[in-house]
mmCIF file of C-alpha atoms and ligand atoms in Angstrom:
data_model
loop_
_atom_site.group_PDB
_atom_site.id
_atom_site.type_symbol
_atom_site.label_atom_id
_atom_site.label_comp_id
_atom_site.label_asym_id
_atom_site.label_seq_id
_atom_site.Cartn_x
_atom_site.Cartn_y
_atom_site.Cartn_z
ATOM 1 C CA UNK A 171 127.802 137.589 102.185
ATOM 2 C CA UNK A 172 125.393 139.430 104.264
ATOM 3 C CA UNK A 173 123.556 136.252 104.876
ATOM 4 C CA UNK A 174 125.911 134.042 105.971
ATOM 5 C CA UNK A 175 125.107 132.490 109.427
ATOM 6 C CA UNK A 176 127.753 131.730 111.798
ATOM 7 C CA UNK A 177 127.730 129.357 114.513
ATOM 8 C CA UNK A 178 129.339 130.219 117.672
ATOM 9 C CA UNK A 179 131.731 127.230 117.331
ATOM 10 C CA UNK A 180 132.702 128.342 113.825
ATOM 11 C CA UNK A 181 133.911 131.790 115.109
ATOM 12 C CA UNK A 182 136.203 129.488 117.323
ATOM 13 C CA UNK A 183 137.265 128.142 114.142
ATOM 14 C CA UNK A 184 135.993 124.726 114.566
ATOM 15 C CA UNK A 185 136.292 122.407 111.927
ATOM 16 C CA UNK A 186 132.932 121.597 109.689
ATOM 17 C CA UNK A 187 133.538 117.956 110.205
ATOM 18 C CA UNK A 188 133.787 118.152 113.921
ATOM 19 C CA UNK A 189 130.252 120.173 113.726
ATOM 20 C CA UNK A 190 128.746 117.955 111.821
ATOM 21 C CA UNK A 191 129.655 114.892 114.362
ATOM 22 C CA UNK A 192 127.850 117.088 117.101
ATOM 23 C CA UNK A 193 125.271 117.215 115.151
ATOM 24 C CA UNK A 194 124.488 113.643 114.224
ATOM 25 C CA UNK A 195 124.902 112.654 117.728
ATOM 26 C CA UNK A 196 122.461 114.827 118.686
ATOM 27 C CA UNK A 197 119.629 114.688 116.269
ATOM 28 C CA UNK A 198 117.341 112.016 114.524
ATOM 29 C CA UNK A 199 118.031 113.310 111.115
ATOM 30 C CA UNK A 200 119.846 116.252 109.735
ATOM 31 C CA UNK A 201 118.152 119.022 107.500
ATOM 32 C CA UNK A 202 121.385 121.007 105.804
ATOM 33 C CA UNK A 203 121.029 123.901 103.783
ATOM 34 C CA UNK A 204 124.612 125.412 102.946
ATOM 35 C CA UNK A 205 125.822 128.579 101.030
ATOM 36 C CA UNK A 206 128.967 126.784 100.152
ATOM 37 C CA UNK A 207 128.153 123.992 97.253
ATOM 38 C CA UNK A 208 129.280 120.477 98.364
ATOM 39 C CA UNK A 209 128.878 120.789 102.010
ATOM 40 C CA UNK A 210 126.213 118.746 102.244
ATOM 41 C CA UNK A 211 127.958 116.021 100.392
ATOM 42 C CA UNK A 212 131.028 116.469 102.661
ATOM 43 C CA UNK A 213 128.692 116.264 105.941
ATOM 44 C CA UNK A 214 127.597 112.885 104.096
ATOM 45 C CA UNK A 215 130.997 111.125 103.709
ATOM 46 C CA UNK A 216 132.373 111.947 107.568
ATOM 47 C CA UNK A 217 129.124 110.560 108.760
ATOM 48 C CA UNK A 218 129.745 107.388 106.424
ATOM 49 C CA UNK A 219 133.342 107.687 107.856
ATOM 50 C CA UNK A 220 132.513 107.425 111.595
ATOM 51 C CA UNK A 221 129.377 105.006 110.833
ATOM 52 C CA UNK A 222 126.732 107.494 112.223
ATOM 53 C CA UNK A 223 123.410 106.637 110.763
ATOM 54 C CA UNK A 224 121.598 110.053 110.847
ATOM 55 C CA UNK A 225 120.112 110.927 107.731
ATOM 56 C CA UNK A 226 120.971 113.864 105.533
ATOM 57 C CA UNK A 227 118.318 116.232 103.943
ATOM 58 C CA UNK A 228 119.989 118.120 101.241
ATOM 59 C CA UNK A 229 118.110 121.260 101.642
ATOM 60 C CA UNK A 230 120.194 123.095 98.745
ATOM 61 C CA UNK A 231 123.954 123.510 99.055
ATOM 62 C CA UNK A 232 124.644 126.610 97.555
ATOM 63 C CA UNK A 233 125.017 126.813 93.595
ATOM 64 C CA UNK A 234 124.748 122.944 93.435
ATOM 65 C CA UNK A 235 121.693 121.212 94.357
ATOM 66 C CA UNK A 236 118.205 121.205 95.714
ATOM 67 C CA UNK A 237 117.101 117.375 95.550
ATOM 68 C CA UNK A 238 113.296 118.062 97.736
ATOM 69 C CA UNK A 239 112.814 120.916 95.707
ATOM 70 C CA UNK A 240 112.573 118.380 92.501
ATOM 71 C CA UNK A 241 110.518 116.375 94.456
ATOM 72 C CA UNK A 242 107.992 118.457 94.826
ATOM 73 C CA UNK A 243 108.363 120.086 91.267
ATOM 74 C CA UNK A 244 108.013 116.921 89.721
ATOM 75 C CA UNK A 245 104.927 116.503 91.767
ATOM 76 C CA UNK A 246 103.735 119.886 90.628
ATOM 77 C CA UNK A 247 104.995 119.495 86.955
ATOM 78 C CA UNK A 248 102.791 116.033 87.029
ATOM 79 C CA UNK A 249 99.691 117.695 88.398
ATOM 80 C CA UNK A 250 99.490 120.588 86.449
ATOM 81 C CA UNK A 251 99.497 118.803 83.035
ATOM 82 C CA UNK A 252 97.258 116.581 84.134
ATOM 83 C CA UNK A 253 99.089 113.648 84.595
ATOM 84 C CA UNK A 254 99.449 111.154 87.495
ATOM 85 C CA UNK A 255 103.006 110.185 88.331
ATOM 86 C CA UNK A 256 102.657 106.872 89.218
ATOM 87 C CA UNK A 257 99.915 105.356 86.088
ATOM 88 C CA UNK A 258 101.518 108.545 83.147
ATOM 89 C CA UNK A 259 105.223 108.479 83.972
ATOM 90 C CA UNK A 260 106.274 107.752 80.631
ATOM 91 C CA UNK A 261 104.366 110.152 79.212
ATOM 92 C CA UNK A 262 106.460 113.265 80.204
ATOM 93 C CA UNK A 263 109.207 111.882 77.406
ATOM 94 C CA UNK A 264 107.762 113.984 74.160
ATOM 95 C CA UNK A 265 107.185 116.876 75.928
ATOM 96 C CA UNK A 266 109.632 119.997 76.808
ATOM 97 C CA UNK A 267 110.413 122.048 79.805
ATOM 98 C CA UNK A 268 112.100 125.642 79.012
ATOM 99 C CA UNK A 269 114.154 126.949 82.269
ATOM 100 C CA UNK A 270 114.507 130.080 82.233
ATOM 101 C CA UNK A 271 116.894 133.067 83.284
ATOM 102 C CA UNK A 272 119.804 131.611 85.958
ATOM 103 C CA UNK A 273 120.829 128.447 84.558
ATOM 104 C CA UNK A 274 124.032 129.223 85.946
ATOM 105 C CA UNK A 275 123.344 129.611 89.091
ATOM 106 C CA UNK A 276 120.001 128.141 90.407
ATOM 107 C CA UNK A 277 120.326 124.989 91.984
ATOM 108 C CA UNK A 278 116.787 124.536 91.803
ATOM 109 C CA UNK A 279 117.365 124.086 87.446
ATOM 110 C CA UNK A 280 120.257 122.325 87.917
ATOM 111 C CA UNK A 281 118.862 119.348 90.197
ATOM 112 C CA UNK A 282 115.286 119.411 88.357
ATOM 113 C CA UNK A 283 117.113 119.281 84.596
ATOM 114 C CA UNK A 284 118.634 116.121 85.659
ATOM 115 C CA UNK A 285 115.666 114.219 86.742
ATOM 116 C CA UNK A 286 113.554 115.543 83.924
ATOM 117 C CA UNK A 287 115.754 115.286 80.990
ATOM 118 C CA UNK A 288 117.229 111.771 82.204
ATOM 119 C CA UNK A 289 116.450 108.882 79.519
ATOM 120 C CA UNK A 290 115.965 106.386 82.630
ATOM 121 C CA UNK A 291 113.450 108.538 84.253
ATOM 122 C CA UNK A 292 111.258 110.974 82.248
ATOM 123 C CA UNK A 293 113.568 111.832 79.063
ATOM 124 C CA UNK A 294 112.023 115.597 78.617
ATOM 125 C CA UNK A 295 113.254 117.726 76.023
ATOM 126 C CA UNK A 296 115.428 120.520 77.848
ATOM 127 C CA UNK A 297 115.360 124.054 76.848
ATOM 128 C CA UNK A 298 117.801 126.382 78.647
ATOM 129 C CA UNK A 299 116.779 130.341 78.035
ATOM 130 C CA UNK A 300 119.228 132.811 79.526
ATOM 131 C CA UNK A 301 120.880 135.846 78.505
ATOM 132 C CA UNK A 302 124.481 135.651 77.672
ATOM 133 C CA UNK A 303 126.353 134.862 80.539
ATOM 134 C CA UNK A 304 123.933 132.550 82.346
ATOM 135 C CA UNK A 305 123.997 129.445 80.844
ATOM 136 C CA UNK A 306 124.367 126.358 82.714
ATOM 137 C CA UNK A 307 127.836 125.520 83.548
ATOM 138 C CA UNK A 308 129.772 123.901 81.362
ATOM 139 C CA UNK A 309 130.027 120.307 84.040
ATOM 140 C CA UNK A 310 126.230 119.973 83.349
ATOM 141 C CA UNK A 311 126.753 120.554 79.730
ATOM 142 C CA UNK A 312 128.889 117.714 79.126
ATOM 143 C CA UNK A 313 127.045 115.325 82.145
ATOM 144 C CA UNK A 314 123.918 116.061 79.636
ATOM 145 C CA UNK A 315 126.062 115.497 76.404
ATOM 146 C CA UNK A 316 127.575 112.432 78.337
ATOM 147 C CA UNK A 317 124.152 110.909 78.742
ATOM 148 C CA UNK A 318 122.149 111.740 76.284
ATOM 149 C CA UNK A 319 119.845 114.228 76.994
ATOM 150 C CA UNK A 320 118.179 115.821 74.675
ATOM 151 C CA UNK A 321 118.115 119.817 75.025
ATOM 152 C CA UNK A 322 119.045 122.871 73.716
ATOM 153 C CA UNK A 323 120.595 126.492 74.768
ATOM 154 C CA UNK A 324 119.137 129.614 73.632
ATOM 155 C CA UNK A 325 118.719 133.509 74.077
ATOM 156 C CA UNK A 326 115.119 134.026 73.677
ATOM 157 C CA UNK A 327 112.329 132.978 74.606
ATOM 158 C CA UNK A 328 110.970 130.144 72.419
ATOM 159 C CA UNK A 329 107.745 127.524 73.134
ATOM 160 C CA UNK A 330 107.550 124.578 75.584
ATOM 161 C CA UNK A 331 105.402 123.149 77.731
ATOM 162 C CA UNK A 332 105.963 124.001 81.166
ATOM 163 C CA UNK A 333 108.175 127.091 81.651
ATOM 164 C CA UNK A 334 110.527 126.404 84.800
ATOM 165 C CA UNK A 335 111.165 130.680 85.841
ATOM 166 C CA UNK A 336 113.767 131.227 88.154
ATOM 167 C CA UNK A 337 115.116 134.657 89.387
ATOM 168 C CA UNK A 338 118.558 136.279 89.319
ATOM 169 C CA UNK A 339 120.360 134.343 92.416
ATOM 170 C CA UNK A 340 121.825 138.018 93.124
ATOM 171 C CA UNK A 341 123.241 136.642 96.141
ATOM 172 C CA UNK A 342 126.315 135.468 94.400
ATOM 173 C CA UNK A 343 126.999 139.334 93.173
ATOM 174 C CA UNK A 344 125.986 138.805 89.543
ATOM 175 C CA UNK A 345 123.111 141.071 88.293
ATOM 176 C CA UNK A 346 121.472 139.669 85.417
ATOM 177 C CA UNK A 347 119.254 140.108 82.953
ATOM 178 C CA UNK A 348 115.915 138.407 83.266
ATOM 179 C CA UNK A 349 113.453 137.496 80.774
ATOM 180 C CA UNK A 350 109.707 138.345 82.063
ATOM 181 C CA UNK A 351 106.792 136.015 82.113
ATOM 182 C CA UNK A 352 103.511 137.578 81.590
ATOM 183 C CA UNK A 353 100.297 135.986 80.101
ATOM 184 C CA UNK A 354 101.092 137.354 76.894
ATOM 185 C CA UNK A 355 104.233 135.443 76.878
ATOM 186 C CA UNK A 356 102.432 132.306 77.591
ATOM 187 C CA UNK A 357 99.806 132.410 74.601
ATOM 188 C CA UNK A 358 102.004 132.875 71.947
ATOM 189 C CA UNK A 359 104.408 130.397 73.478
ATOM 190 C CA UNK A 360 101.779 127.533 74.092
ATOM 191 C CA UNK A 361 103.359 127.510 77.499
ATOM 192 C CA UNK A 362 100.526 124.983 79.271
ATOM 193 C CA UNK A 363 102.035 125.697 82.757
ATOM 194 C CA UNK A 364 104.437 128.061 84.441
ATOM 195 C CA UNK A 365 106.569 126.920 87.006
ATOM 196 C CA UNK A 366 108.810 129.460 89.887
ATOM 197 C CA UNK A 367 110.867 127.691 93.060
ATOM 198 C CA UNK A 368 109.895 131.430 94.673
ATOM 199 C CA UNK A 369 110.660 133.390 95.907
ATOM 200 C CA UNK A 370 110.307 135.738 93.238
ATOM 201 C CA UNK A 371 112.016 138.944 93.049
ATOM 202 C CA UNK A 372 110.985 142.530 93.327
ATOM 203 C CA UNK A 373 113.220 144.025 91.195
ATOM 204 C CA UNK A 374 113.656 141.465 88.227
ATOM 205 C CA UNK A 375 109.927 141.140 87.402
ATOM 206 C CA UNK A 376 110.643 137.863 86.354
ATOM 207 C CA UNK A 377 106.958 137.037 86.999
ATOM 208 C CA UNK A 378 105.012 139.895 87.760
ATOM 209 C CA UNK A 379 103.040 139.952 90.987
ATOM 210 C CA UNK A 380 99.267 140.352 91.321
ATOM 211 C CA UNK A 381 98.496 143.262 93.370
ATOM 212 C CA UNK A 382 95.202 143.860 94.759
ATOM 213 C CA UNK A 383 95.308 147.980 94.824
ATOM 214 C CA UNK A 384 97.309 148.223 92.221
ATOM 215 C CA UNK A 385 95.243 147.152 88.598
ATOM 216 C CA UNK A 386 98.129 148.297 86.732
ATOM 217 C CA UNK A 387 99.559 144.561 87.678
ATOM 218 C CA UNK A 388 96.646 142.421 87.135
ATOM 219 C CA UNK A 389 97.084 142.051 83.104
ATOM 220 C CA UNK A 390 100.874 140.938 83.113
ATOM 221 C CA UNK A 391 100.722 138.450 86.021
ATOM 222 C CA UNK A 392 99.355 135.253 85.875
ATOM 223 C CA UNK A 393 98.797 134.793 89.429
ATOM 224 C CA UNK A 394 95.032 134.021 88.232
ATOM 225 C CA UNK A 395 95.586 131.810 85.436
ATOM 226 C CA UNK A 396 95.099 128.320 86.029
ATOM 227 C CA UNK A 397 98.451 128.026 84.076
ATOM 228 C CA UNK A 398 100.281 129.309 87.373
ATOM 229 C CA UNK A 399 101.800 126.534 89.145
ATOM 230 C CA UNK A 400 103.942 128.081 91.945
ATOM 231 C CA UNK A 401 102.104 128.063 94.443
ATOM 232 C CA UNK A 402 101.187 124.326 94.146
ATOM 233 C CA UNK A 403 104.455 123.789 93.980
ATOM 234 C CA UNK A 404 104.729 125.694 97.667
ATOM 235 C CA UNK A 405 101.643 123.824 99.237
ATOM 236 C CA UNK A 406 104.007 120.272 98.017
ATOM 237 C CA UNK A 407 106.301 121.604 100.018
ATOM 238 C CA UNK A 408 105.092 120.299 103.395
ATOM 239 C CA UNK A 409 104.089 116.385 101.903
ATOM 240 C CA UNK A 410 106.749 115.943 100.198
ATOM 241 C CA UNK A 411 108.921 117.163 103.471
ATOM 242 C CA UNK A 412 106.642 114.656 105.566
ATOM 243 C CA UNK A 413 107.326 111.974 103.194
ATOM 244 C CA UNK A 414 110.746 111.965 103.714
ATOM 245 C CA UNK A 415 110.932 112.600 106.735
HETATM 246 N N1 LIG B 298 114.183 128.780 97.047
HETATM 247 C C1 LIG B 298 114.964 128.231 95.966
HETATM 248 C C2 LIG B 298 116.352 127.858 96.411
HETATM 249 O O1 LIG B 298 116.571 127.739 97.589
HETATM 250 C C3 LIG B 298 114.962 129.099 94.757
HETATM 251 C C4 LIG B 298 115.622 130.429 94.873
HETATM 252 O O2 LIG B 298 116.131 130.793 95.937
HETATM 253 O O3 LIG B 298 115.627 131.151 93.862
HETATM 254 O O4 LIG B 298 117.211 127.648 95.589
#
């Protein structure tokens, strides 16, 4: 893929686990964002191996994971209904979070549906909204099935909450459809708060973009609406990275 990075020592055909050594013994902690799901759990287990103690930072491993970005969407999720995590935690069970477009291939759903919908945590009702051929993968299914989560799949767009939008992960060569979220879409879905890991895209218009010049934009985007939570979810971004660091 065009953005694949390579590392001098991997056009030498090093071996991952030999990089990954060089790496612990050089840094304080390790930050790993892969395009191949996994890695970051392999990079794990040789450091356990050879008892290096540098900590890992899943930074999302390709289709799989993206553990700090439900951090800080929980954070977000919290905040913009009004909630405080630590005294209202239990209060998020009762209430429903739609995800919409690439269940199949956005990390970012598949790492935040597990901390949301789980029983032990905040037992949310899940609502998956794709079109055909984007649904979750069928491991999460059954996980979900396996521990009682409570959710549903569906091809249109039906009420929640929070709306969780995600864009067409194109990068993996699979154009999809995308359904569009526009105030309009949000009043007669009672959505209370809209939700994006950004970035957005251009060409899917899954949430329309508020340009200054151009008024033609400013009555489907909700990049005024107090309902807009993505950039919230951005400025989290740098506590939640401080906190764990
Ligand atoms: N930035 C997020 C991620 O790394 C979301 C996205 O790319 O669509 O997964």
């Amino acid at each position: 893929p065009k953005w694949e990075l390579i590392f001098s020592s991997e056009m030498k055909d090093a071996h991952f686990e030999d990089e990954v050594r060089a790496w612990a013994s050089f840094y304080d902690a390790l930050i790993l964002r892969t395009a191949e799901e996994g890695l970051v759990a392999r990079a794990a287990e040789i450091c356990d191996e050879f008892g290096y103690d540098t900590p890992f930072i899943n930074a999302g491993d390709g289709k799989g994971e993206h553990p700090t970005q439900t951090l800080l969407d929980t954070l977000a999720l919290f905040s913009g209904l009004g909630l405080d995590i630590e005294r209202d935690w239990r209060k998020l069970s009762g209430l429903s979070i739609a995800f919409l477009n690439d269940g199949k291939n956005s990390r970012t759903i598949h790492s935040l549906a597990r901390v949301l919908g789980s029983k032990k945590l905040f037992g949310m009702f899940l609502i998956f909204i794709s079109y055909p051929g984007f649904e979750i993968p069928q491991s999460l299914r059954e996980e979900f099935i396996a521990e009682d989560y409570d959710f549903l799949e569906a091809h249109e767009l039906m009420p929640a909450d929070a709306y969780y939008v995600t864009r067409n992960q194109s990068e993996y060569g699979e154009e999809a459809k995308c359904f569009s979220v526009t105030p309009k879409v949000a009043d007669e879905y009672g959505v209370k708060i809209v939700m994006h890991p950004f970035p957005r895209s251009k060409n899917g218009n899954e949430l329309p973009i508020w340009l200054p010049s151009k008024p033609e934009t400013h009555s489907v985007s909700l990049d005024k609406d107090s309902r807009a939570m993505y950039f919230k979810q951005m400025e989290l971004g740098v506590p939640v990275s401080m906190a764990l660091l």
